[in-house]
Structure formats: structure tokens, C-alpha cells
Coordinates of C-alpha atoms and ligand atoms in Angstrom, one line a residue:
M1 CA 0.0 0.0 0.0
L2 CA 1.2 3.5 -0.8
N3 CA -0.8 6.6 0.0
G4 CA -3.7 4.4 1.0
K5 CA -3.9 2.6 -2.4
K6 CA -2.7 -0.7 -3.8
I7 CA 0.4 -0.5 -5.9
L8 CA 0.4 -1.3 -9.6
Y9 CA 3.6 -1.7 -11.6
S10 CA 4.2 -2.1 -15.3
G11 CA 6.5 -1.0 -18.1
M12 CA 7.6 -1.6 -21.6
Q13 CA 10.9 -2.1 -23.2
A14 CA 12.5 1.0 -24.7
T15 CA 13.1 -0.6 -28.1
G16 CA 11.5 0.4 -31.4
T17 CA 8.3 2.3 -31.7
L18 CA 5.1 1.2 -30.0
T19 CA 2.4 -0.4 -32.1
L20 CA -1.4 -0.2 -32.1
G21 CA -1.2 -3.5 -30.3
N22 CA 0.8 -2.1 -27.4
Y23 CA -1.6 0.8 -27.3
L24 CA -5.0 -1.0 -27.4
G25 CA -3.8 -4.0 -25.5
A26 CA -2.0 -2.1 -22.7
L27 CA -1.3 1.7 -22.7
K28 CA -4.8 2.9 -23.4
N29 CA -6.2 0.8 -20.6
W30 CA -3.6 2.1 -18.1
V31 CA -4.8 5.6 -18.3
T32 CA -7.7 5.3 -15.8
L33 CA -5.9 3.0 -13.4
D34 CA -4.5 5.8 -11.2
E35 CA -8.0 6.3 -9.7
E36 CA -7.8 3.0 -8.0
Y37 CA -4.0 2.3 -7.8
E38 CA -0.8 4.0 -7.0
C39 CA 0.8 3.4 -10.4
L40 CA 4.4 3.1 -11.5
Y41 CA 5.5 2.7 -15.1
G42 CA 9.1 2.1 -16.1
V43 CA 10.9 2.8 -19.3
M44 CA 12.6 -0.6 -19.3
D45 CA 15.9 0.4 -20.9
L46 CA 18.0 -2.2 -19.0
H47 CA 16.0 -5.0 -20.4
S48 CA 16.5 -3.6 -23.9
L49 CA 20.3 -4.2 -23.6
T50 CA 19.8 -7.9 -23.9
V51 CA 19.6 -7.2 -27.6
R52 CA 22.3 -5.1 -29.3
Q53 CA 21.3 -1.5 -29.6
N54 CA 22.7 1.5 -31.5
A55 CA 23.4 3.9 -28.6
A56 CA 22.0 7.1 -30.2
E57 CA 18.9 5.4 -31.6
F58 CA 18.3 3.6 -28.3
R59 CA 18.5 6.9 -26.3
K60 CA 16.0 8.5 -28.7
N61 CA 13.7 5.5 -28.4
A62 CA 13.7 5.6 -24.6
R63 CA 12.7 9.3 -24.6
S64 CA 10.1 8.6 -27.3
L65 CA 8.6 5.9 -25.1
Y66 CA 8.4 8.2 -22.2
A67 CA 6.7 10.9 -24.3
L68 CA 4.3 8.2 -25.7
Y69 CA 3.3 7.2 -22.2
V70 CA 2.4 10.8 -21.4
A71 CA 0.9 11.5 -24.9
A72 CA -1.4 8.5 -24.5
G73 CA -2.8 10.1 -21.4
L74 CA -0.8 8.9 -18.4
D75 CA -0.4 12.0 -16.3
P76 CA 3.2 12.1 -15.0
E77 CA 2.0 14.0 -11.9
K78 CA -0.2 11.2 -10.9
N79 CA 1.7 8.2 -12.3
C80 CA 5.3 7.6 -11.4
I81 CA 6.8 7.3 -14.9
Y82 CA 10.5 6.9 -14.7
Y83 CA 13.6 5.3 -16.3
Q84 CA 14.6 1.9 -15.0
S85 CA 18.3 2.6 -15.4
H86 CA 18.0 5.8 -13.3
V87 CA 17.2 3.8 -10.2
S88 CA 20.2 1.7 -9.3
G89 CA 18.1 -0.4 -7.0
H90 CA 16.8 -2.5 -9.9
T91 CA 20.2 -4.0 -10.7
E92 CA 21.2 -4.2 -7.0
L93 CA 18.1 -6.2 -6.1
S94 CA 18.4 -8.2 -9.3
W95 CA 21.8 -9.5 -8.2
I96 CA 20.5 -10.6 -4.8
L97 CA 17.4 -12.2 -6.2
G98 CA 19.5 -14.0 -8.8
C99 CA 21.1 -15.8 -5.8
F100 CA 17.6 -17.0 -4.9
T101 CA 16.6 -18.2 -8.4
Y102 CA 17.5 -21.6 -9.8
M103 CA 18.9 -22.3 -13.2
G104 CA 16.3 -25.0 -13.5
E105 CA 13.6 -22.3 -13.3
L106 CA 15.3 -20.0 -15.8
N107 CA 15.8 -23.0 -18.2
R108 CA 12.0 -23.3 -18.3
M109 CA 11.3 -19.8 -19.5
T110 CA 9.7 -20.0 -23.0
Q111 CA 10.6 -16.5 -23.9
F112 CA 14.3 -17.2 -23.3
K113 CA 14.1 -20.2 -25.6
D114 CA 12.3 -18.2 -28.3
K115 CA 14.8 -15.3 -28.0
A116 CA 17.8 -17.5 -28.0
A117 CA 16.6 -19.2 -31.1
K118 CA 16.0 -15.7 -32.7
H119 CA 19.4 -14.3 -31.7
A120 CA 21.5 -17.4 -31.9
D121 CA 24.6 -15.2 -32.4
N122 CA 24.1 -13.4 -29.1
I123 CA 22.7 -15.7 -26.4
N124 CA 24.1 -13.6 -23.5
A125 CA 23.7 -14.0 -19.8
G126 CA 21.4 -11.0 -19.6
L127 CA 18.9 -12.7 -21.9
Y128 CA 19.0 -15.6 -19.5
T129 CA 18.6 -13.6 -16.3
Y130 CA 16.0 -11.2 -17.9
P131 CA 13.2 -12.6 -15.6
V132 CA 15.3 -12.0 -12.5
L133 CA 15.6 -8.3 -13.4
M134 CA 11.9 -8.2 -14.1
A135 CA 11.2 -9.7 -10.7
A136 CA 13.4 -7.0 -9.1
D137 CA 11.4 -4.3 -11.0
I138 CA 8.2 -5.5 -9.5
L139 CA 9.3 -6.5 -6.0
L140 CA 11.3 -3.4 -5.5
Y141 CA 8.1 -1.4 -5.4
Q142 CA 6.1 -3.9 -3.4
A143 CA 3.6 -4.1 -6.3
D144 CA 0.2 -5.7 -5.6
V145 CA -0.8 -6.0 -9.2
V146 CA 1.0 -6.1 -12.5
P147 CA -0.9 -5.8 -15.8
V148 CA 0.9 -8.1 -18.2
G149 CA 0.0 -9.8 -21.5
V150 CA 0.0 -13.5 -21.9
D151 CA 3.6 -13.5 -23.1
Q152 CA 4.8 -12.2 -19.7
K153 CA 2.6 -14.4 -17.5
Q154 CA 5.5 -16.9 -17.0
H155 CA 7.7 -14.1 -15.9
L156 CA 5.2 -13.0 -13.3
E157 CA 4.9 -16.5 -12.1
I158 CA 8.6 -16.8 -11.5
T159 CA 8.5 -13.4 -9.7
R160 CA 5.9 -14.8 -7.4
D161 CA 8.0 -17.9 -6.8
I162 CA 11.1 -15.8 -6.0
A163 CA 9.1 -13.6 -3.6
Q164 CA 7.5 -16.5 -1.8
R165 CA 10.9 -18.3 -1.5
F166 CA 12.5 -15.2 -0.1
N167 CA 9.6 -14.5 2.3
A168 CA 9.7 -18.1 3.6
L169 CA 13.4 -17.6 4.5
Y170 CA 13.3 -14.0 5.9
G171 CA 9.7 -13.2 6.8
D172 CA 7.3 -10.9 5.0
V173 CA 9.7 -8.8 3.0
F174 CA 8.0 -8.7 -0.4
T175 CA 4.4 -8.3 -1.5
V176 CA 3.6 -11.3 -3.7
P177 CA 2.1 -9.7 -6.8
E178 CA -0.9 -10.7 -8.7
A179 CA -1.6 -10.4 -12.5
Y180 CA -3.9 -7.5 -13.2
I181 CA -6.6 -8.7 -15.6
A182 CA -7.9 -5.8 -17.6
K183 CA -11.6 -5.3 -17.9
S184 CA -11.3 -4.2 -21.5
G185 CA -8.6 -4.3 -24.1
A186 CA -7.9 -6.8 -26.7
K187 CA -5.0 -8.8 -28.0
I188 CA -4.3 -7.3 -31.4
M189 CA -2.9 -9.5 -34.1
S190 CA -0.7 -8.9 -37.1
L191 CA -2.4 -7.3 -40.1
Q192 CA -0.5 -9.7 -42.4
D193 CA -0.9 -12.9 -40.4
P194 CA -3.8 -12.7 -38.0
L195 CA -2.7 -15.8 -36.1
K196 CA 0.4 -14.0 -34.9
K197 CA 0.5 -11.2 -32.4
M198 CA 1.1 -7.7 -33.8
S199 CA 4.8 -7.1 -33.0
K200 CA 7.1 -4.0 -33.3
S201 CA 9.9 -6.3 -34.5
D202 CA 7.9 -7.9 -37.4
E203 CA 10.0 -7.9 -40.5
N204 CA 6.9 -7.0 -42.6
V205 CA 6.2 -3.3 -42.1
N206 CA 2.7 -3.8 -43.2
A207 CA 2.0 -6.2 -40.3
A208 CA 1.9 -3.5 -37.6
I209 CA 0.5 0.0 -37.2
F210 CA 3.0 2.2 -35.4
L211 CA 1.6 4.8 -33.1
L212 CA 3.4 7.5 -35.0
D213 CA 2.4 6.4 -38.5
E214 CA 0.8 9.1 -40.6
K215 CA -2.8 8.9 -41.6
D216 CA -2.2 7.8 -45.2
V217 CA 0.2 5.1 -44.0
I218 CA -2.4 3.8 -41.6
I219 CA -5.1 3.7 -44.2
R220 CA -2.8 2.0 -46.7
K221 CA -1.8 -0.7 -44.2
F222 CA -5.4 -1.4 -43.3
K223 CA -6.3 -1.6 -47.0
R224 CA -3.6 -4.2 -47.4
A225 CA -4.6 -6.1 -44.3
V226 CA -5.2 -9.8 -44.8
T227 CA -8.8 -10.8 -44.7
D228 CA -10.6 -14.1 -45.0
S229 CA -12.5 -15.9 -47.7
G230 CA -16.1 -14.8 -48.2
C231 CA -17.1 -11.1 -48.0
E232 CA -19.2 -10.7 -44.9
V233 CA -18.0 -8.6 -42.0
R234 CA -18.7 -11.2 -39.3
Y235 CA -16.9 -12.2 -36.1
G236 CA -15.8 -15.8 -35.9
E237 CA -13.0 -18.3 -35.4
D238 CA -13.1 -19.1 -39.1
K239 CA -12.4 -15.4 -39.9
P240 CA -9.3 -14.4 -37.9
G241 CA -8.4 -11.5 -40.2
V242 CA -11.8 -9.9 -40.1
S243 CA -12.2 -10.6 -36.4
N244 CA -9.0 -8.9 -35.7
L245 CA -10.1 -5.8 -37.6
M246 CA -13.4 -5.9 -35.7
D247 CA -11.5 -6.0 -32.4
I248 CA -9.5 -3.0 -33.4
Y249 CA -12.6 -1.2 -34.6
S250 CA -14.5 -2.1 -31.5
C251 CA -11.6 -0.8 -29.2
V252 CA -11.5 2.6 -30.9
T253 CA -15.2 3.2 -31.5
G254 CA -16.6 1.4 -28.4
R255 CA -19.1 -0.4 -30.6
D256 CA -19.8 -4.1 -30.0
Y257 CA -19.5 -6.9 -32.6
A258 CA -23.3 -7.0 -33.3
A259 CA -23.3 -3.2 -34.0
I260 CA -20.3 -3.5 -36.3
E261 CA -21.8 -6.4 -38.2
K262 CA -24.9 -4.4 -38.7
E263 CA -23.0 -1.3 -39.8
F264 CA -21.3 -3.2 -42.6
E265 CA -24.2 -5.4 -43.6
G266 CA -24.3 -5.7 -47.4
K267 CA -20.9 -3.9 -47.7
G268 CA -17.6 -5.5 -48.7
Y269 CA -14.3 -5.8 -47.0
G270 CA -13.0 -2.7 -48.8
D271 CA -15.5 -0.3 -47.1
F272 CA -14.9 -2.0 -43.8
K273 CA -11.1 -1.8 -44.0
L274 CA -11.2 1.9 -45.0
A275 CA -13.5 2.6 -42.0
V276 CA -11.2 0.9 -39.6
G277 CA -8.2 2.8 -41.0
E278 CA -10.0 6.1 -40.7
A279 CA -11.2 5.3 -37.1
V280 CA -7.7 4.4 -36.1
A281 CA -6.1 7.4 -37.7
E282 CA -8.6 9.6 -35.9
E283 CA -8.0 7.9 -32.6
L284 CA -4.2 8.4 -32.9
S285 CA -4.2 11.9 -34.2
P286 CA -4.5 13.7 -30.8
L287 CA -1.9 11.4 -29.3
Q288 CA 0.5 12.2 -32.1
T289 CA -0.1 16.0 -31.7
R290 CA 0.5 15.7 -28.0
Y291 CA 3.6 13.6 -28.6
R292 CA 5.1 16.2 -30.9
E293 CA 4.4 19.0 -28.3
L294 CA 6.1 16.9 -25.6
M295 CA 9.1 16.1 -27.7
A296 CA 9.5 19.8 -28.4
D297 CA 9.2 20.8 -24.7
K298 CA 12.5 19.7 -23.3
T299 CA 12.1 21.5 -20.0
Y300 CA 8.7 20.0 -19.2
L301 CA 9.6 16.4 -20.0
D302 CA 13.0 16.7 -18.2
S303 CA 11.3 18.0 -15.1
M304 CA 8.8 15.1 -15.1
I305 CA 11.6 12.6 -15.6
K306 CA 13.6 14.1 -12.8
M307 CA 10.8 14.3 -10.3
N308 CA 9.6 10.7 -11.0
D309 CA 13.2 9.2 -11.0
E310 CA 13.6 10.7 -7.5
K311 CA 10.2 9.4 -6.3
A312 CA 10.9 5.9 -7.7
A313 CA 14.4 5.9 -6.2
Y314 CA 13.0 6.8 -2.8
Y315 CA 10.5 3.9 -2.8
A316 CA 13.1 1.5 -4.2
S317 CA 15.6 2.4 -1.5
K318 CA 13.3 1.4 1.3
T319 CA 12.8 -2.1 -0.1
L320 CA 16.4 -2.5 -1.0
R321 CA 17.7 -1.5 2.5
K322 CA 15.3 -4.0 4.1
V323 CA 16.5 -6.8 1.8
Q324 CA 20.2 -6.0 2.4
K325 CA 19.6 -6.1 6.1
K326 CA 17.7 -9.4 6.0
V327 CA 20.3 -11.2 4.0
G328 CA 23.0 -10.0 6.3
L329 CA 25.0 -7.5 4.2
T330 CA 26.8 -5.1 6.5
E331 CA 25.3 -1.7 6.8
K332 CA 27.4 1.3 5.6
I333 CA 29.0 3.4 8.3
K334 CA 27.2 6.8 8.4
Ligands
LIG1 N1 9.4 -7.8 -20.0 C1 8.3 -6.9 -20.3 C2 7.9 -6.9 -21.7 O1 8.7 -7.1 -22.6 C3 8.7 -5.5 -19.9 C4 9.0 -5.4 -18.4 C5 10.2 -5.3 -17.8 C6 8.0 -5.4 -17.4 N2 10.0 -5.3 -16.4 C7 8.7 -5.3 -16.2 C8 6.6 -5.5 -17.4 C9 8.0 -5.3 -14.9 C10 5.9 -5.5 -16.2 C11 6.6 -5.4 -15.0 O2 6.8 -6.6 -22.0

């Protein structure tokens, strides 16, 4: 508990540009959570180092992610939005937790196996201990809930296991976090292969809508989106392409499937795809304007980063000190 509220923690990696999937599946739904929870969101730049980065581009992406959080509607005065690498407690706690994590557990992580297969030339130790750093992120702030997608569920499970193991040895040190199941929000699939998740690292640029795509690009990508056989706009397992577009349309317009089916009765896929493209472009337009304003206002963004870095560091130091003491590290002489 913090300021009388439960604590919610999440974040995204500071790599590449966010997609419509990141937005509709996560970010957009985070905006109202500060009413119920004390929310912390990290720009997860340390995790990004598990894959080779170009330093200048990486720095730009991290700031861009920060600005996108804010542009999407997360108020940095009410949500602690900060840089993971600016709070040294993450790596310090990560080392300690690593000594309470078994290789057998890490060997079971499906994301490690996937990433190792994808980056066979760079299977580094950071990729392997990625879940330990993620556990440190969450446990450092005594988070009660963590909104995560299905691909991160296993990492949250191992976080809970580490926390419980530590608590069993040293008493109630960590809050054991629960997954936060969103009331709304959908899993958005690739526009080119609707059986695959929309991903920012997809090789096919037409597979994903990026949050900073221009209107004509958005419309063009939707026009090229893969649909299914037949010509009816109908939701169903046999129509993954159309169903994905309906999910997207539903998220941005608030209309349910029945209403959407009615709206496009007797019309073809062409009309439908254009309507989805226009609705998405309209949804993203204010976010893009706000993003540009924020990126131009260095003073404001810097002041928010500084304030929240300090806030996060303060919370983190409390947990870290407790942990250091419990495991028997010698206190510094004051
Ligand atoms: N691994 C997460 C992802 O790729 C990002 C992340 C890092 C995270 N630390 C976290 C998410 C802590 C939630 C909580 O999506």
C-alpha cells in the first residue's frame, strides 16, 4: 500500500516504436488505473540491452517511449513514470534475487528459448537472467498488481515464486504480486498474419500499425490487411483476419460486434477496412499531436523525468535496504 492505495507496476521495453497492439492492449487501458491504484511505469531500458542497440537510436527510443506514455494520457504528476536505469536499486536487487533463483527455473522460460533461437549469435547471460531483473522491478516497489500480457505471464509466475521463497526464509519482505486482468482491451494480431501477435519487431512493415504512423500510411496498411475468404463482416473463429479488424474497430469506436456487423451489412471488406483505417487514424491523431508537443518541450519532459526518477528511487531504496539487512549485508557506516 502506498498513500492508501494498492500499488500497480508495469512497463515496456525501450526498443523500437510502440504499435497499435501495445496501445490498445495495454497503454490505453492504463490511463484510468490511477484512480484505483498508485501506479508506477518504467521505461525498461536495461531489459533492452539484452539485444544489441545502436546507442544514439536507443537513447532516442527511450525518450520517445516516455513521451508516448504521457501522450497516451498517463499524467506524470499522478503516475510515477521513470527510467529503470535511473534507479540503481533495480540492478542491485536483481543480483540478490539471482542468488535465490534456480537455473532450472530459468531454463523453463519459454521467452528465453524463443529469443535464444531468434538471436543465436548473441545468447548472452542478460537474456538468460532477464526474468530476475523483471522480478526485481516488480518486487522493489512492493507491487500488488501487474498488468501483463500472456507472453509475460510466466515471468510474473517466477516473480511470485522468488518472492515466496525469499519470504519463507526471511519473513514478509515482499508483497507477492498478482496479475492484473484488464476489464477491457484486446490482443491485437498482425495485419498480415492474424494468427500472430502484432509485433514491433515484425519484418513485414505492413504487419503493424505504429503509433506515430501518418494517416495515409495507416489507411494503406489497413487496405492491405489480410482478410478471409467470403465477403461478410462477421466475427468468428473461421475469420481471424476480419475478427482482428473488428476487435480494433471495437476498441476505438466502443461499438460491439453486433453493431459492427450491422453497420457493414451488405458492404464489402473494402469499405470496412477503410472505415477501420480512418477510425484508427482519428484515434491516434490527438496522441500524435501531444507527442510532438512533448518532444518539443524539453524543459517539461525533463522536469517530469527528474521528479519521478527521484520518487521511484525513494520507494526503491526502502525495499532494498530492508532486503540487504535481511540477507546480512553489512550496513554502511554513516
Ligand atoms: N518484459 C516486459 C515486456 O517485454 C517489460 C517489463 C520489464 C515489465 N519489467 C517489467 C513489465 C515489470 C511489467 C513489470 O513486455
